Coordinates of C-alpha atoms in Angstrom, one line a residue:
Chain I
M1083 CA 44.5 -35.3 57.8
S1084 CA 42.0 -34.8 60.6
R1085 CA 38.5 -36.1 60.4
S1086 CA 36.8 -32.8 61.1
L1087 CA 38.1 -31.4 57.8
K1088 CA 36.3 -34.1 55.9
K1089 CA 32.9 -33.4 57.4
G1090 CA 30.3 -31.2 55.7
F1091 CA 30.9 -28.7 52.8
T1092 CA 33.2 -25.8 52.6
L1093 CA 31.8 -22.3 52.1
V1094 CA 33.1 -22.1 48.5
E1095 CA 31.4 -25.4 47.6
L1096 CA 28.1 -24.1 49.1
L1097 CA 28.4 -20.9 47.2
V1098 CA 29.0 -22.7 44.0
V1099 CA 26.0 -24.9 44.5
I1100 CA 23.8 -21.9 45.3
A1101 CA 25.1 -20.1 42.2
I1102 CA 24.3 -23.1 40.0
I1103 CA 20.8 -23.5 41.4
G1104 CA 20.3 -19.7 41.0
V1105 CA 21.3 -19.9 37.3
L1106 CA 19.1 -22.9 36.7
V1107 CA 16.1 -21.2 38.3
G1108 CA 16.8 -18.1 36.3
L1109 CA 16.7 -20.3 33.2
L1110 CA 13.5 -22.1 34.3
L1111 CA 11.3 -19.2 35.4
P1112 CA 11.0 -17.6 31.9
A1113 CA 10.3 -21.0 30.5
V1114 CA 7.5 -21.6 33.0
Q1115 CA 6.1 -18.2 32.3
S1116 CA 6.1 -18.7 28.6
A1117 CA 4.6 -22.2 29.0
R1118 CA 1.8 -20.6 31.0
E1119 CA 1.2 -17.9 28.3
A1120 CA 1.2 -20.6 25.6
A1121 CA -1.5 -22.5 27.5
R1122 CA -3.5 -19.3 27.8
R1123 CA -3.1 -18.6 24.1
T1124 CA -4.3 -22.1 23.3
S1125 CA -7.4 -21.4 25.4
C1126 CA -8.0 -18.1 23.6
T1127 CA -7.6 -19.9 20.3
N1128 CA -10.2 -22.4 21.4
S1129 CA -12.7 -19.6 22.4
L1130 CA -12.2 -17.9 19.0
K1131 CA -12.9 -21.3 17.3
Q1132 CA -16.2 -21.5 19.3
L1133 CA -17.2 -18.0 18.1
G1134 CA -16.3 -18.9 14.5
L1135 CA -18.5 -22.0 14.7
G1136 CA -21.2 -20.0 16.4
L1137 CA -21.2 -17.6 13.4
Q1138 CA -21.5 -20.5 11.0
N1139 CA -24.5 -21.9 12.9
Y1140 CA -26.1 -18.5 13.0
H1141 CA -25.8 -18.2 9.3
D1142 CA -27.3 -21.7 8.8
T1143 CA -30.3 -20.7 10.9
N1144 CA -30.8 -17.1 9.7
G1145 CA -29.3 -17.1 6.2
E1146 CA -27.0 -14.2 7.1
F1147 CA -24.4 -13.4 9.7
P1148 CA -25.5 -11.2 12.6
G1149 CA -24.8 -7.4 12.3
G1150 CA -21.7 -6.3 14.2
G1151 CA -23.9 -4.0 16.3
I1152 CA -27.3 -2.5 16.3
W1153 CA -26.2 0.7 17.7
W1154 CA -26.9 4.4 17.9
T1155 CA -25.6 6.4 20.8
N1156 CA -24.2 6.0 24.2
N1157 CA -26.5 8.5 25.9
I1158 CA -28.9 6.2 27.7
N1159 CA -31.3 9.2 28.3
A1160 CA -31.6 10.1 24.6
A1161 CA -34.2 9.0 22.1
N1162 CA -31.6 7.5 19.8
F1163 CA -30.5 5.1 22.5
A1164 CA -33.9 3.5 22.4
R1165 CA -32.9 2.1 18.9
N1166 CA -29.9 0.3 20.4
R1167 CA -30.4 -3.5 20.1
G1168 CA -27.0 -4.7 21.3
S1169 CA -23.9 -6.2 19.9
L1170 CA -23.1 -9.3 17.9
L1171 CA -22.1 -11.0 21.1
V1172 CA -25.8 -10.8 22.2
Y1173 CA -27.0 -12.4 19.0
L1174 CA -24.4 -15.1 19.2
L1175 CA -25.5 -16.3 22.6
P1176 CA -28.0 -19.0 21.4
F1177 CA -25.2 -20.5 19.2
I1178 CA -22.6 -20.8 22.0
E1179 CA -24.9 -22.7 24.3
E1180 CA -26.1 -19.6 26.3
K1181 CA -29.7 -19.6 25.1
P1182 CA -31.2 -19.0 28.5
L1183 CA -29.2 -15.8 28.8
Y1184 CA -30.4 -14.7 25.4
D1185 CA -34.0 -15.5 26.4
A1186 CA -33.6 -13.3 29.5
F1187 CA -33.3 -10.2 27.3
D1188 CA -36.3 -8.4 26.0
M1189 CA -35.0 -7.8 22.4
E1190 CA -37.7 -5.1 21.9
Q1191 CA -35.6 -2.9 24.2
P1192 CA -31.9 -1.9 24.3
P1193 CA -30.2 -5.0 25.9
C1194 CA -27.1 -3.4 27.4
Y1195 CA -28.5 -2.2 30.7
Q1196 CA -31.5 -4.6 31.1
K1197 CA -31.8 -5.8 34.7
W1198 CA -32.7 -9.3 35.9
P1199 CA -36.4 -9.7 36.5
G1200 CA -37.7 -8.9 40.0
G1201 CA -34.6 -7.0 41.0
A1202 CA -32.5 -10.1 41.3
V1203 CA -28.7 -9.7 41.7
V1204 CA -26.7 -12.5 39.9
N1205 CA -23.0 -12.8 40.6
G1206 CA -23.0 -9.3 42.1
S1207 CA -24.6 -7.5 39.2
P1208 CA -28.3 -6.5 38.7
Y1209 CA -27.6 -6.5 34.9
I1210 CA -28.1 -9.5 32.6
A1211 CA -24.9 -8.3 30.8
G1212 CA -23.1 -8.6 34.1
S1213 CA -23.0 -12.4 33.4
K1214 CA -19.4 -13.5 32.8
I1215 CA -19.2 -15.6 29.6
S1216 CA -15.9 -17.5 29.6
V1217 CA -15.9 -18.0 25.8
Y1218 CA -16.0 -14.2 25.4
R1219 CA -12.9 -13.7 27.5
C1220 CA -9.2 -14.5 26.7
A1221 CA -7.2 -15.5 29.8
S1222 CA -4.2 -13.5 28.5
D1223 CA -6.2 -10.2 28.6
P1224 CA -5.1 -8.5 31.8
S1225 CA -8.2 -6.3 31.9
P1226 CA -10.7 -7.0 34.8
E1227 CA -13.5 -9.4 34.1
M1228 CA -16.1 -6.9 35.4
N1229 CA -16.1 -3.1 34.9
E1230 CA -18.1 -0.5 36.8
I1231 CA -19.4 1.6 34.0
T1232 CA -20.5 5.2 34.2
I1233 CA -21.9 6.8 31.0
N1234 CA -23.2 10.4 30.9
G1235 CA -23.3 10.6 34.6
V1236 CA -25.5 7.5 35.0
Q1237 CA -23.9 4.6 36.8
P1238 CA -25.5 1.4 35.5
G1239 CA -23.2 -0.9 37.5
Q1240 CA -21.1 -3.9 36.9
L1241 CA -20.9 -5.2 33.3
A1242 CA -18.8 -8.2 32.2
T1243 CA -16.0 -7.6 29.7
F1244 CA -15.0 -9.3 26.5
S1245 CA -11.8 -9.9 24.5
Y1246 CA -13.1 -10.7 20.9
A1247 CA -14.4 -8.3 18.4
A1248 CA -16.0 -8.5 14.9
S1249 CA -14.0 -6.9 12.1
K1250 CA -15.0 -4.2 9.6
G1251 CA -11.8 -4.9 7.7
P1252 CA -10.0 -2.0 6.0
T1253 CA -12.8 0.5 6.6
R1254 CA -12.0 4.0 7.6
T1255 CA -12.8 5.1 11.1
G1256 CA -14.2 8.5 11.9
N1257 CA -12.6 11.4 13.6
N1258 CA -13.7 12.8 16.9
P1259 CA -12.7 16.1 18.4
A1260 CA -12.8 14.5 21.8
G1261 CA -9.7 12.4 21.0
S1262 CA -8.1 12.9 17.6
C1263 CA -4.9 10.9 16.6
P1264 CA -2.9 12.4 13.8
E1265 CA -1.9 9.0 12.5
R1266 CA -5.5 8.3 11.5
A1267 CA -5.0 10.1 8.2
A1268 CA -1.8 8.2 7.4
Y1269 CA -3.4 4.8 7.9
D1270 CA -6.5 6.0 6.0
A1271 CA -4.5 5.4 2.8
Y1272 CA -5.0 1.6 3.4
N1273 CA -8.8 1.7 3.4
Y1274 CA -11.1 -0.1 0.9
S1275 CA -14.2 1.5 2.2
T1276 CA -15.0 4.9 3.7
T1277 CA -18.5 4.1 5.1
D1278 CA -19.7 1.9 7.9
N1279 CA -22.9 1.4 5.9
L1280 CA -21.0 -0.8 3.4
P1281 CA -17.9 -2.1 5.2
A1282 CA -14.9 -3.6 3.5
G1283 CA -15.0 -6.4 6.1
P1284 CA -17.8 -8.6 7.1
F1285 CA -19.3 -6.6 10.0
T1286 CA -20.3 -3.1 10.9
R1287 CA -21.7 -1.3 14.0
M1288 CA -24.4 -0.1 11.6
G1289 CA -26.0 -3.6 11.6
R1290 CA -29.4 -2.3 10.4
N1291 CA -27.8 -1.2 7.2
F1292 CA -25.6 -4.1 6.4
K1293 CA -25.6 -7.8 7.4
C1294 CA -23.1 -10.0 5.7
K1295 CA -24.1 -13.1 3.8
M1296 CA -21.6 -15.8 2.7
E1297 CA -22.1 -14.7 -0.9
D1298 CA -20.8 -11.2 0.1
V1299 CA -17.4 -12.7 0.9
D1300 CA -16.0 -12.9 -2.6
D1301 CA -12.4 -13.3 -1.4
G1302 CA -13.2 -16.6 0.2
L1303 CA -14.3 -17.4 3.8
S1304 CA -11.0 -19.0 4.6
K1305 CA -9.1 -15.9 3.6
T1306 CA -11.2 -13.2 5.3
I1307 CA -10.9 -12.2 9.0
F1308 CA -14.2 -12.3 10.8
M1309 CA -13.2 -11.8 14.4
G1310 CA -10.0 -11.1 16.3
E1311 CA -8.7 -10.4 19.8
V1312 CA -9.0 -7.1 21.6
M1313 CA -8.2 -6.1 25.1
A1314 CA -11.2 -4.9 27.2
N1315 CA -9.4 -2.0 28.9
C1316 CA -7.4 -0.7 25.9
A1317 CA -10.3 1.1 24.1
L1318 CA -12.9 3.2 25.9
P1319 CA -16.0 1.8 24.1
I1320 CA -14.8 -1.8 24.5
H1321 CA -14.6 -1.7 28.3
R1322 CA -18.4 -1.2 28.5
G1323 CA -19.2 -4.8 28.4
W1324 CA -20.3 -7.4 25.9
A1325 CA -23.9 -6.4 25.4
H1326 CA -23.2 -2.8 24.6
A1327 CA -23.2 -2.2 20.8
S1328 CA -21.4 1.1 21.2
N1329 CA -18.4 1.3 18.9
T1330 CA -17.0 -2.2 19.5
Q1331 CA -18.4 -5.1 17.5
G1332 CA -18.1 -4.2 13.8
M1333 CA -16.0 -1.1 14.6
I1334 CA -12.6 -2.8 14.9
S1335 CA -10.6 -2.2 11.8
T1336 CA -7.6 -3.8 10.2
I1337 CA -6.2 -0.5 8.9
Y1338 CA -4.4 0.0 12.3
P1339 CA -1.4 -2.4 12.9
I1340 CA -1.8 -5.4 15.1
N1341 CA -0.9 -4.8 18.8
Y1342 CA -0.8 -1.0 18.4
D1343 CA -0.6 0.0 22.1
T1344 CA -3.6 2.0 23.2
C1345 CA -3.8 0.7 26.8
N1346 CA -2.8 4.0 28.4
Q1347 CA -5.8 5.8 29.9
D1348 CA -4.5 9.3 29.4
Q1349 CA -2.5 11.1 26.7
S1350 CA 0.9 11.0 28.5
K1351 CA 2.2 8.7 25.8
G1352 CA 0.9 10.9 23.0
P1353 CA -2.4 11.5 21.2
C1354 CA -2.4 8.1 19.5
H1355 CA -1.3 5.9 22.4
W1356 CA -4.3 6.1 24.6
W1357 CA -7.7 4.3 24.9
G1358 CA -9.8 7.3 23.8
N1359 CA -8.2 8.3 20.5
W1360 CA -11.0 7.2 18.1
S1361 CA -8.7 5.5 15.7
T1362 CA -5.8 3.3 16.7
E1363 CA -7.8 2.1 19.7
F1364 CA -9.9 0.3 17.1
G1365 CA -7.1 -2.0 16.1
F1366 CA -6.9 -5.7 17.0
K1367 CA -4.5 -6.3 19.9
S1368 CA -3.7 -9.0 22.5
A1369 CA -1.3 -9.6 25.3
H1370 CA 0.3 -12.5 23.5
P1371 CA 3.9 -11.8 22.6
G1372 CA 4.4 -10.9 18.9
G1373 CA 0.9 -11.1 17.5
T1374 CA -2.8 -11.7 17.8
N1375 CA -5.3 -14.5 17.1
F1376 CA -8.0 -14.2 14.4
V1377 CA -10.9 -16.4 13.3
M1378 CA -11.6 -16.5 9.6
G1379 CA -15.0 -16.9 8.0
D1380 CA -14.6 -20.7 7.7
G1381 CA -14.0 -21.0 11.4
S1382 CA -10.2 -21.6 11.2
V1383 CA -8.1 -19.7 13.7
H1384 CA -4.7 -18.2 12.8
F1385 CA -2.1 -16.3 14.8
F1386 CA -0.9 -13.3 12.8
S1387 CA 2.4 -11.6 13.6
E1388 CA 2.5 -7.9 14.5
N1389 CA 5.2 -7.7 11.8
I1390 CA 2.7 -8.9 9.1
D1391 CA 2.9 -6.9 5.8
H1392 CA 0.3 -4.1 6.2
W1393 CA -1.2 -4.6 2.8
T1394 CA -1.4 -8.4 3.3
Y1395 CA -3.3 -7.6 6.5
Q1396 CA -5.8 -5.4 4.6
H1397 CA -6.4 -8.1 2.0
L1398 CA -7.1 -10.6 4.8
G1399 CA -9.4 -8.1 6.4
G1400 CA -11.4 -7.3 3.2
R1401 CA -14.2 -9.5 2.0
D1402 CA -14.5 -8.4 -1.6
E1403 CA -11.7 -6.0 -2.5
G1404 CA -10.7 -8.5 -5.2
E1405 CA -7.3 -9.2 -3.7
P1406 CA -7.6 -12.4 -1.7
A1407 CA -4.5 -12.8 0.4
S1408 CA -2.6 -16.0 0.9
L1409 CA -2.2 -16.7 4.6
P1410 CA 1.2 -15.7 5.9
Chain R
M216 CA 39.5 -28.0 47.7
R217 CA 39.4 -31.2 45.7
C218 CA 36.6 -30.3 43.3
G219 CA 37.2 -26.6 43.0
K220 CA 38.4 -26.5 39.4
S221 CA 35.7 -28.8 38.0
S222 CA 32.8 -26.9 39.7
L223 CA 34.1 -23.6 38.4
A224 CA 34.4 -25.0 34.9
G225 CA 30.8 -26.4 35.3
M226 CA 29.5 -23.1 36.5
A227 CA 31.2 -21.3 33.6
A228 CA 29.5 -23.7 31.2
V229 CA 26.1 -23.1 32.7
V230 CA 26.6 -19.3 32.6
A231 CA 27.7 -19.6 28.9
V232 CA 24.5 -21.6 28.1
A233 CA 22.4 -19.0 29.9
V234 CA 24.0 -16.1 28.0
L235 CA 23.5 -17.9 24.7
A236 CA 19.9 -18.6 25.6
V237 CA 19.3 -14.9 26.4
G238 CA 20.9 -14.0 23.1
C239 CA 18.2 -15.8 21.1
G240 CA 15.5 -13.2 21.9
S241 CA 15.5 -11.0 18.9
D242 CA 13.4 -11.8 15.8
G243 CA 11.4 -9.9 13.1
P244 CA 12.8 -7.7 10.4
Q245 CA 15.8 -5.6 10.9
L246 CA 15.2 -2.0 11.8
A247 CA 17.4 1.1 11.6
P248 CA 16.8 4.5 13.3
V249 CA 15.4 7.2 10.9
E250 CA 15.0 10.8 11.7
G251 CA 14.4 13.8 9.4
V252 CA 12.5 17.0 8.6
V253 CA 9.4 17.7 6.5
M254 CA 9.3 21.0 4.5
L255 CA 6.2 22.2 2.6
E256 CA 7.1 24.9 0.1
G257 CA 10.3 25.4 2.0
E258 CA 8.6 25.9 5.4
P259 CA 8.9 23.4 8.3
L260 CA 5.5 21.5 8.5
E261 CA 4.2 20.9 12.1
G262 CA 1.7 18.2 13.1
A263 CA 2.2 16.0 10.0
V264 CA 2.5 12.2 10.2
V265 CA 5.3 10.6 8.2
L266 CA 4.7 6.9 7.3
F267 CA 7.3 4.6 5.9
Q268 CA 5.8 1.5 4.1
P269 CA 8.5 -1.2 3.4
S270 CA 8.4 -2.0 -0.4
E271 CA 9.2 -5.6 0.3
G272 CA 6.2 -5.8 2.8
G273 CA 6.1 -5.3 6.5
K274 CA 4.8 -3.1 9.3
P275 CA 4.8 0.6 8.6
A276 CA 6.8 3.0 10.7
T277 CA 5.4 6.4 11.7
G278 CA 6.5 9.6 13.2
L279 CA 4.9 13.0 14.0
T280 CA 6.6 16.3 13.1
D281 CA 7.2 18.9 15.7
A282 CA 7.2 22.7 15.3
A283 CA 10.6 22.5 13.4
G284 CA 9.2 19.9 11.1
K285 CA 11.4 17.2 12.7
F286 CA 10.2 13.6 13.1
V287 CA 11.6 10.4 14.5
L288 CA 10.3 7.1 13.2
T289 CA 8.8 4.3 15.3
T290 CA 7.9 0.8 14.3
H291 CA 7.4 -1.0 17.7
E292 CA 9.3 0.9 20.5
Q293 CA 9.7 4.7 20.5
G294 CA 12.4 5.7 18.1
D295 CA 13.4 2.2 16.9
G296 CA 13.2 3.4 13.3
A297 CA 12.0 1.8 10.1
Q298 CA 12.5 -1.5 8.2
V299 CA 15.9 -1.7 6.4
G300 CA 15.5 -1.5 2.6
V301 CA 13.4 0.6 0.2
N302 CA 10.4 2.4 1.9
K303 CA 7.6 4.2 0.2
V304 CA 6.8 7.3 2.2
S305 CA 3.5 9.2 2.8
V306 CA 3.1 12.5 4.6
T307 CA -0.4 13.6 5.9
K308 CA -1.6 16.3 8.1
E309 CA -5.3 16.1 9.0
L310 CA -7.2 19.4 9.6
P311 CA -9.8 19.6 12.3
S312 CA -13.2 18.8 10.8
A313 CA -16.3 20.9 11.4
N314 CA -18.5 17.8 11.1
A315 CA -16.4 15.6 13.2
A316 CA -18.9 15.3 16.1
N317 CA -21.3 13.4 13.9
V318 CA -19.2 10.2 14.1
E319 CA -21.2 9.3 17.2
E320 CA -24.2 8.8 14.9
G321 CA -22.2 6.7 12.4
E322 CA -21.4 9.4 9.9
I323 CA -17.8 9.2 8.7
T324 CA -16.5 12.5 7.4
D325 CA -13.9 12.8 4.7
V326 CA -10.4 13.4 5.9
E327 CA -9.6 17.0 5.4
L328 CA -5.9 17.4 4.7
G329 CA -3.5 20.3 5.2
T330 CA -1.0 18.6 2.9
P331 CA -1.2 17.9 -0.9
A332 CA -3.5 14.9 -1.4
R333 CA -1.0 13.0 -3.5
Y334 CA 1.4 12.6 -0.5
A335 CA -1.4 10.8 1.5
S336 CA -0.7 7.4 -0.2
P337 CA 2.7 5.8 0.1
D338 CA 2.1 4.2 -3.4
L339 CA 1.2 7.5 -5.1
S340 CA 3.5 10.0 -3.3
G341 CA 6.5 9.3 -5.4
L342 CA 8.6 9.6 -2.2
T343 CA 11.0 6.8 -1.4
V344 CA 13.8 6.4 1.1
T345 CA 16.3 3.6 1.3
V346 CA 16.7 2.9 5.0
E347 CA 20.1 1.6 6.2
S348 CA 21.9 1.8 9.5
G349 CA 23.7 5.1 10.0
L350 CA 21.3 6.9 7.6
A351 CA 21.8 10.7 7.6
P352 CA 18.7 12.8 8.6
V353 CA 16.1 12.7 5.8
T354 CA 14.7 15.8 4.3
L355 CA 11.2 15.5 2.7
E356 CA 10.5 18.5 0.4
L357 CA 6.8 18.8 -0.4
T358 CA 5.2 21.2 -3.0
W359 CA 1.5 21.9 -3.7
E360 CA 2.1 21.8 -7.5
P361 CA 3.3 18.4 -8.7

């Protein structure tokens, strides 16, 4: 046996080693990806907890929860818009250690397009609501952190997005000829309220007409969904930033299944699977595999599967329908 | 090749583990494909939504009828079907509402249906279908009079 044959590796041995390494990396990569997503989910859970505690503190101070939105119309040139007083996420600011930001707003005016005093530009935006608030954003949400918003031909500029919305529970959503989805009528069978002026859940975009108190939650704070995850660019009104009352806070309903895909921005996947359909877009959804995080009225955070029984989901969403659900 | 056989055996073991690990992906309730046709007073009904609510609890499956009244149910992915077992069925067709534009101001109009109202609720419709794999196309016969 010559010495030269003993030196180094044969081609077959090298190929076997490469194949083994390849298989091991193939096993490892999905594990690393899912570990990263698990970390992001934990961070999103923590943010929801902060919002839940903020709501509790708001109630301690004010004797009631904030309205979901103090909202009228999107047309910033119309008289009704002057009655707009922003979303729940504006009123929550002092209770998540963002009081200076809250104080920057003139709450006698619509907050959503208020500019910084003296024409200042902060973080690339002239708008106070262009401030990124990390506790309002879930890291799993693939939507951009800032959106350039144009409404009715006016371009107000960069507004910061959000990933959490207040729930109106099993309350019907309206229809809109601009984007009707035939499934709306089918899911309407699950509603416990047909009016935003008295929602089945704790919040409504019509915050002047209804603000929830703890005593309004007959089914128990720990068994009623208060807020849950949404994705900023999967519903047209949601992408307009956290200060805009629009149809976001207090408009998101449990009557549409968890993680119903409405992220498409045109109707190529059908009239229900796009971000402007006026019904299924108002469901809770997240990029977490298999479900979505929710915070209950007592501040506890739960991950509910997208396979949850749809009636159980309604009873978790409703505050006083008389059928308190046990947590799945 | 001194170590050829043992490395090949090792590699086979690694591949087997990988295949088994990939096989652990599926979860959730069992689904079976469901398709069918909706007839109202003997005529195919277009533009109606068929909803299957599993009696034992679960996520509803839905499908939209085409011009021939045909529908294919979807729970998660297009055409994946409905949950296996007894399902309560609703059929709804919403008509365009004259007042619909008011929703921008917070008014929520009643749903105007082009189907008999009793079919709008899976609990009240009286329609049930037992879903199983290999289910023949379902025919849902609706009438205005109960």
